[in-house]
Amino acid sequence: MKKTAYITGADRGLGLALAKVFLEKGFKVFAGRFMDNWPELDELKAVHGEDLDIITLDVTEQQSVDAAANHIKEQGGRLDILINNAGIFKDRSGDLFGEFHYEDMMKLIDTNTFGPLRVSQSVVPLLLNGDCKILANISSEAGSLTDSWRKKEYGYCMSKAALNMQLTIMQNQLKEYGIKVMAFHPGYVKSYIMGDFNHEATIDASESANGIVTEILKLPAIEEHMYIDYQGNKINW
């Protein structure tokens, strides 16, 4: 039986690149798709057939998350790797002397923090049945308290810092079950996280994805530092 990976936010950018890498490595990939009108997953499906299973997924909707988990369960009842990749950055807010848009910040928290929690909880029983038992998450250096340097971007940074706390709690519980939790800073990736494609970014999605997959497939010990970048370098909490 092929090993399996579940990737949220796989429509484009880093998520799509992660799906491509895992498919190239012989995995069956469950790809969470949020945008039905985005064609690249369908193009990938035409190449890889049954090895790519595209699932409609909105990580902010519990019913959608549960339906996706049930679908994966029906396909074999096991999962080797979860990558919580779905995330957003958009926030009209400025710094303390400007205007704050709390509705934007709440959307960031719901997507970037509660989204991974919903998805992780939905498939933990399946990870218990897998061989790799990796619960990976795309975090950011923006969530580091030690290395905080920004003077704005409150919503995004707080959403990632809260995600990091979530993951430490999760690892505290899941270590006795042999599940390794990981938090990745993917680098400044050329992607659509800000809505439009970010040409100013410095790292191609394929480079970041290859690095992340390499680190995951090392199957690091639970005791190893879980907050790293796509090249395996330690990030300070």
mmCIF file of C-alpha atoms in Angstrom:
data_model
loop_
_atom_site.group_PDB
_atom_site.id
_atom_site.type_symbol
_atom_site.label_atom_id
_atom_site.label_comp_id
_atom_site.label_asym_id
_atom_site.label_seq_id
_atom_site.Cartn_x
_atom_site.Cartn_y
_atom_site.Cartn_z
ATOM 1 C CA MET A 1 0.000 0.000 0.000
ATOM 2 C CA LYS A 2 1.282 3.460 -0.899
ATOM 3 C CA LYS A 3 2.060 5.885 1.886
ATOM 4 C CA THR A 4 -0.411 8.741 2.132
ATOM 5 C CA ALA A 5 -0.147 12.498 2.617
ATOM 6 C CA TYR A 6 -2.968 14.985 3.227
ATOM 7 C CA ILE A 7 -2.192 18.588 2.255
ATOM 8 C CA THR A 8 -4.571 21.469 2.929
ATOM 9 C CA GLY A 9 -4.615 24.543 0.711
ATOM 10 C CA ALA A 10 -3.209 22.562 -2.200
ATOM 11 C CA ASP A 11 -4.833 24.673 -4.937
ATOM 12 C CA ARG A 12 -1.695 26.614 -5.807
ATOM 13 C CA GLY A 13 1.570 27.994 -4.460
ATOM 14 C CA LEU A 14 3.327 26.026 -1.737
ATOM 15 C CA GLY A 15 0.481 23.556 -1.225
ATOM 16 C CA LEU A 16 0.443 22.596 -4.887
ATOM 17 C CA ALA A 17 4.241 22.307 -4.891
ATOM 18 C CA LEU A 18 4.085 20.012 -1.845
ATOM 19 C CA ALA A 19 1.523 17.819 -3.596
ATOM 20 C CA LYS A 20 3.803 17.537 -6.630
ATOM 21 C CA VAL A 21 6.810 16.506 -4.532
ATOM 22 C CA PHE A 22 4.929 13.819 -2.635
ATOM 23 C CA LEU A 23 3.447 12.442 -5.860
ATOM 24 C CA GLU A 24 6.914 12.285 -7.386
ATOM 25 C CA LYS A 25 8.046 10.312 -4.345
ATOM 26 C CA GLY A 26 5.341 7.707 -4.838
ATOM 27 C CA PHE A 27 2.785 8.850 -2.259
ATOM 28 C CA LYS A 28 -0.962 8.891 -2.633
ATOM 29 C CA VAL A 29 -1.915 12.511 -1.997
ATOM 30 C CA PHE A 30 -5.174 13.848 -0.620
ATOM 31 C CA ALA A 31 -5.247 17.466 -1.780
ATOM 32 C CA GLY A 32 -7.541 19.908 -0.033
ATOM 33 C CA ARG A 33 -8.957 22.330 -2.597
ATOM 34 C CA PHE A 34 -10.657 25.610 -1.667
ATOM 35 C CA MET A 35 -11.060 27.160 -5.147
ATOM 36 C CA ASP A 36 -12.947 25.040 -7.675
ATOM 37 C CA ASN A 37 -12.079 27.406 -10.513
ATOM 38 C CA TRP A 38 -8.301 27.062 -10.146
ATOM 39 C CA PRO A 39 -7.078 24.530 -12.775
ATOM 40 C CA GLU A 40 -3.654 23.329 -11.664
ATOM 41 C CA LEU A 41 -4.787 20.482 -9.419
ATOM 42 C CA ASP A 42 -6.922 19.123 -12.248
ATOM 43 C CA GLU A 43 -3.907 19.282 -14.557
ATOM 44 C CA LEU A 44 -1.894 17.369 -11.962
ATOM 45 C CA LYS A 45 -4.722 14.838 -11.652
ATOM 46 C CA ALA A 46 -4.550 14.187 -15.391
ATOM 47 C CA VAL A 47 -0.924 13.123 -14.957
ATOM 48 C CA HIS A 48 -1.123 11.135 -11.716
ATOM 49 C CA GLY A 49 -4.642 9.695 -11.817
ATOM 50 C CA GLU A 50 -5.789 7.865 -8.698
ATOM 51 C CA ASP A 51 -2.638 8.790 -6.805
ATOM 52 C CA LEU A 52 -4.078 12.308 -6.460
ATOM 53 C CA ASP A 53 -7.393 12.527 -4.640
ATOM 54 C CA ILE A 54 -8.788 16.087 -4.737
ATOM 55 C CA ILE A 55 -11.060 16.960 -1.811
ATOM 56 C CA THR A 56 -13.151 20.107 -1.461
ATOM 57 C CA LEU A 57 -12.013 21.736 1.787
ATOM 58 C CA ASP A 58 -12.667 24.926 3.711
ATOM 59 C CA VAL A 59 -10.628 24.778 6.919
ATOM 60 C CA THR A 60 -12.864 27.425 8.538
ATOM 61 C CA GLU A 61 -15.957 25.191 8.234
ATOM 62 C CA GLN A 62 -16.202 22.198 10.572
ATOM 63 C CA GLN A 63 -18.615 20.350 8.297
ATOM 64 C CA SER A 64 -16.178 20.631 5.389
ATOM 65 C CA VAL A 65 -13.260 19.482 7.545
ATOM 66 C CA ASP A 66 -15.208 16.477 8.851
ATOM 67 C CA ALA A 67 -16.371 15.490 5.369
ATOM 68 C CA ALA A 68 -12.771 15.524 4.125
ATOM 69 C CA ALA A 69 -11.604 13.386 7.050
ATOM 70 C CA ASN A 70 -14.421 10.896 6.474
ATOM 71 C CA HIS A 71 -13.468 10.632 2.817
ATOM 72 C CA ILE A 72 -9.856 9.841 3.698
ATOM 73 C CA LYS A 73 -11.030 7.292 6.258
ATOM 74 C CA GLU A 74 -13.127 5.568 3.602
ATOM 75 C CA GLN A 75 -10.065 5.244 1.363
ATOM 76 C CA GLY A 76 -8.203 2.996 3.775
ATOM 77 C CA GLY A 77 -8.555 4.231 7.328
ATOM 78 C CA ARG A 78 -4.984 5.451 7.645
ATOM 79 C CA LEU A 79 -2.815 8.491 7.020
ATOM 80 C CA ASP A 80 0.957 8.818 7.169
ATOM 81 C CA ILE A 81 1.508 12.573 6.898
ATOM 82 C CA LEU A 82 -0.676 15.624 7.415
ATOM 83 C CA ILE A 83 0.516 19.048 6.266
ATOM 84 C CA ASN A 84 -1.597 21.941 7.463
ATOM 85 C CA ASN A 85 -0.666 24.394 4.729
ATOM 86 C CA ALA A 86 -3.844 26.409 4.153
ATOM 87 C CA GLY A 87 -3.336 29.979 5.311
ATOM 88 C CA ILE A 88 -3.979 33.624 4.489
ATOM 89 C CA PHE A 89 -2.126 36.885 5.019
ATOM 90 C CA LYS A 90 -4.546 39.595 3.874
ATOM 91 C CA ASP A 91 -5.195 42.295 6.472
ATOM 92 C CA ARG A 92 -6.000 45.927 5.744
ATOM 93 C CA SER A 93 -4.721 46.956 9.173
ATOM 94 C CA GLY A 94 -1.672 49.144 9.681
ATOM 95 C CA ASP A 95 0.384 49.984 12.763
ATOM 96 C CA LEU A 96 -0.726 51.459 16.086
ATOM 97 C CA PHE A 97 -1.081 54.928 14.552
ATOM 98 C CA GLY A 98 -3.274 53.679 11.720
ATOM 99 C CA GLU A 99 -6.570 51.868 11.424
ATOM 100 C CA PHE A 100 -7.122 48.314 12.662
ATOM 101 C CA HIS A 101 -9.558 45.997 10.883
ATOM 102 C CA TYR A 102 -10.410 43.455 13.530
ATOM 103 C CA GLU A 103 -12.650 41.504 11.188
ATOM 104 C CA ASP A 104 -9.576 40.848 9.021
ATOM 105 C CA MET A 105 -7.588 39.762 12.063
ATOM 106 C CA MET A 106 -10.357 37.410 13.182
ATOM 107 C CA LYS A 107 -10.347 35.823 9.726
ATOM 108 C CA LEU A 108 -6.595 35.324 10.029
ATOM 109 C CA ILE A 109 -7.004 33.611 13.394
ATOM 110 C CA ASP A 110 -9.868 31.452 12.144
ATOM 111 C CA THR A 111 -7.920 30.308 9.086
ATOM 112 C CA ASN A 112 -4.315 30.195 10.292
ATOM 113 C CA THR A 113 -4.866 29.029 13.873
ATOM 114 C CA PHE A 114 -8.224 27.311 14.254
ATOM 115 C CA GLY A 115 -8.063 25.858 10.730
ATOM 116 C CA PRO A 116 -5.081 23.609 11.494
ATOM 117 C CA LEU A 117 -6.617 22.642 14.830
ATOM 118 C CA ARG A 118 -9.855 21.559 13.169
ATOM 119 C CA VAL A 119 -8.031 19.529 10.537
ATOM 120 C CA SER A 120 -5.548 17.950 12.949
ATOM 121 C CA GLN A 121 -8.277 16.820 15.320
ATOM 122 C CA SER A 122 -10.262 15.361 12.424
ATOM 123 C CA VAL A 123 -7.497 13.012 11.250
ATOM 124 C CA VAL A 124 -5.472 12.167 14.385
ATOM 125 C CA PRO A 125 -7.149 8.714 14.552
ATOM 126 C CA LEU A 126 -5.983 8.089 10.976
ATOM 127 C CA LEU A 127 -2.416 9.199 11.760
ATOM 128 C CA LEU A 128 -2.351 6.675 14.585
ATOM 129 C CA ASN A 129 -2.828 3.970 11.951
ATOM 130 C CA GLY A 130 -0.104 5.307 9.647
ATOM 131 C CA ASP A 131 3.567 4.403 9.458
ATOM 132 C CA CYS A 132 5.177 7.869 9.377
ATOM 133 C CA LYS A 133 2.941 9.569 11.958
ATOM 134 C CA ILE A 134 3.946 13.136 11.011
ATOM 135 C CA LEU A 135 1.683 16.087 11.765
ATOM 136 C CA ALA A 136 3.376 18.994 9.979
ATOM 137 C CA ASN A 137 2.269 22.606 9.852
ATOM 138 C CA ILE A 138 3.295 25.611 7.802
ATOM 139 C CA SER A 139 4.001 28.231 10.431
ATOM 140 C CA SER A 140 6.305 31.250 9.946
ATOM 141 C CA GLU A 141 9.182 33.069 11.542
ATOM 142 C CA ALA A 142 6.514 35.739 12.084
ATOM 143 C CA GLY A 143 5.261 33.598 14.973
ATOM 144 C CA SER A 144 8.557 33.748 16.878
ATOM 145 C CA LEU A 145 8.439 35.748 20.121
ATOM 146 C CA THR A 146 12.208 35.710 20.530
ATOM 147 C CA ASP A 147 12.930 37.044 17.072
ATOM 148 C CA SER A 148 9.986 39.421 16.690
ATOM 149 C CA TRP A 149 11.000 42.479 14.635
ATOM 150 C CA ARG A 150 7.869 43.796 12.912
ATOM 151 C CA LYS A 151 6.090 47.043 13.797
ATOM 152 C CA LYS A 152 2.775 46.023 12.219
ATOM 153 C CA GLU A 153 1.121 42.890 10.750
ATOM 154 C CA TYR A 154 -0.429 42.174 14.141
ATOM 155 C CA GLY A 155 -3.069 39.772 12.900
ATOM 156 C CA TYR A 156 -0.801 37.528 10.877
ATOM 157 C CA CYS A 157 1.957 37.382 13.484
ATOM 158 C CA MET A 158 -0.471 36.653 16.312
ATOM 159 C CA SER A 159 -2.166 33.940 14.261
ATOM 160 C CA LYS A 160 1.163 32.167 13.746
ATOM 161 C CA ALA A 161 2.317 32.635 17.353
ATOM 162 C CA ALA A 162 -0.968 31.106 18.505
ATOM 163 C CA LEU A 163 -0.481 28.251 16.032
ATOM 164 C CA ASN A 164 2.956 27.587 17.516
ATOM 165 C CA MET A 165 1.505 27.366 21.018
ATOM 166 C CA GLN A 166 -1.158 25.030 19.710
ATOM 167 C CA LEU A 167 1.501 22.744 18.277
ATOM 168 C CA THR A 168 3.528 22.558 21.488
ATOM 169 C CA ILE A 169 0.396 21.517 23.382
ATOM 170 C CA MET A 170 -0.425 19.008 20.676
ATOM 171 C CA GLN A 171 3.047 17.487 20.872
ATOM 172 C CA ASN A 172 2.768 17.208 24.649
ATOM 173 C CA GLN A 173 -0.273 14.985 24.184
ATOM 174 C CA LEU A 174 0.662 13.082 21.044
ATOM 175 C CA LYS A 175 4.206 12.063 21.972
ATOM 176 C CA GLU A 176 2.901 9.042 23.858
ATOM 177 C CA TYR A 177 1.216 7.915 20.633
ATOM 178 C CA GLY A 178 4.360 8.265 18.545
ATOM 179 C CA ILE A 179 3.105 11.200 16.464
ATOM 180 C CA LYS A 180 5.730 13.831 15.636
ATOM 181 C CA VAL A 181 4.446 17.411 15.356
ATOM 182 C CA MET A 182 6.425 19.863 13.202
ATOM 183 C CA ALA A 183 6.203 23.627 12.592
ATOM 184 C CA PHE A 184 7.884 24.937 9.430
ATOM 185 C CA HIS A 185 8.977 28.388 8.396
ATOM 186 C CA PRO A 186 8.796 27.918 4.609
ATOM 187 C CA GLY A 187 10.889 30.959 3.746
ATOM 188 C CA TYR A 188 9.690 34.009 1.845
ATOM 189 C CA VAL A 189 7.886 32.006 -0.818
ATOM 190 C CA LYS A 190 6.672 33.221 -4.182
ATOM 191 C CA SER A 191 3.008 32.384 -3.691
ATOM 192 C CA TYR A 192 -0.531 33.753 -3.525
ATOM 193 C CA ILE A 193 -0.789 34.019 0.269
ATOM 194 C CA MET A 194 -1.372 37.779 -0.022
ATOM 195 C CA GLY A 195 -4.075 37.285 -2.635
ATOM 196 C CA ASP A 196 -2.093 38.154 -5.751
ATOM 197 C CA PHE A 197 1.118 36.404 -6.727
ATOM 198 C CA ASN A 198 4.015 37.821 -4.712
ATOM 199 C CA HIS A 199 6.805 38.509 -7.189
ATOM 200 C CA GLU A 200 8.910 40.217 -4.512
ATOM 201 C CA ALA A 201 9.423 36.977 -2.595
ATOM 202 C CA THR A 202 12.808 35.296 -2.803
ATOM 203 C CA ILE A 203 12.140 31.545 -2.823
ATOM 204 C CA ASP A 204 10.323 29.452 -5.409
ATOM 205 C CA ALA A 205 7.541 27.287 -4.016
ATOM 206 C CA SER A 206 9.211 24.180 -5.450
ATOM 207 C CA GLU A 207 12.433 24.881 -3.552
ATOM 208 C CA SER A 208 10.613 25.351 -0.268
ATOM 209 C CA ALA A 209 8.433 22.284 -0.859
ATOM 210 C CA ASN A 210 11.388 20.045 -1.640
ATOM 211 C CA GLY A 211 13.125 21.197 1.526
ATOM 212 C CA ILE A 212 10.066 20.659 3.689
ATOM 213 C CA VAL A 213 9.436 17.183 2.307
ATOM 214 C CA THR A 214 13.090 16.269 2.812
ATOM 215 C CA GLU A 215 12.881 17.268 6.479
ATOM 216 C CA ILE A 216 9.600 15.403 6.978
ATOM 217 C CA LEU A 217 10.879 12.208 5.409
ATOM 218 C CA LYS A 218 13.837 12.185 7.782
ATOM 219 C CA LEU A 219 11.157 11.155 10.313
ATOM 220 C CA PRO A 220 12.743 13.194 13.121
ATOM 221 C CA ALA A 221 12.508 11.943 16.677
ATOM 222 C CA ILE A 222 9.804 13.457 18.853
ATOM 223 C CA GLU A 223 12.505 14.940 21.093
ATOM 224 C CA GLU A 224 14.010 16.971 18.227
ATOM 225 C CA HIS A 225 13.238 20.703 18.036
ATOM 226 C CA MET A 226 9.973 20.975 16.120
ATOM 227 C CA TYR A 227 10.159 24.609 14.893
ATOM 228 C CA ILE A 228 12.477 24.719 11.874
ATOM 229 C CA ASP A 229 12.790 26.291 8.448
ATOM 230 C CA TYR A 230 12.560 24.489 5.114
ATOM 231 C CA GLN A 231 16.305 23.786 5.234
ATOM 232 C CA GLY A 232 16.159 22.209 8.682
ATOM 233 C CA ASN A 233 17.565 25.171 10.596
ATOM 234 C CA LYS A 234 16.221 25.736 14.090
ATOM 235 C CA ILE A 235 13.821 28.660 14.615
ATOM 236 C CA ASN A 236 13.571 30.221 18.072
ATOM 237 C CA TRP A 237 10.209 30.099 19.796
#
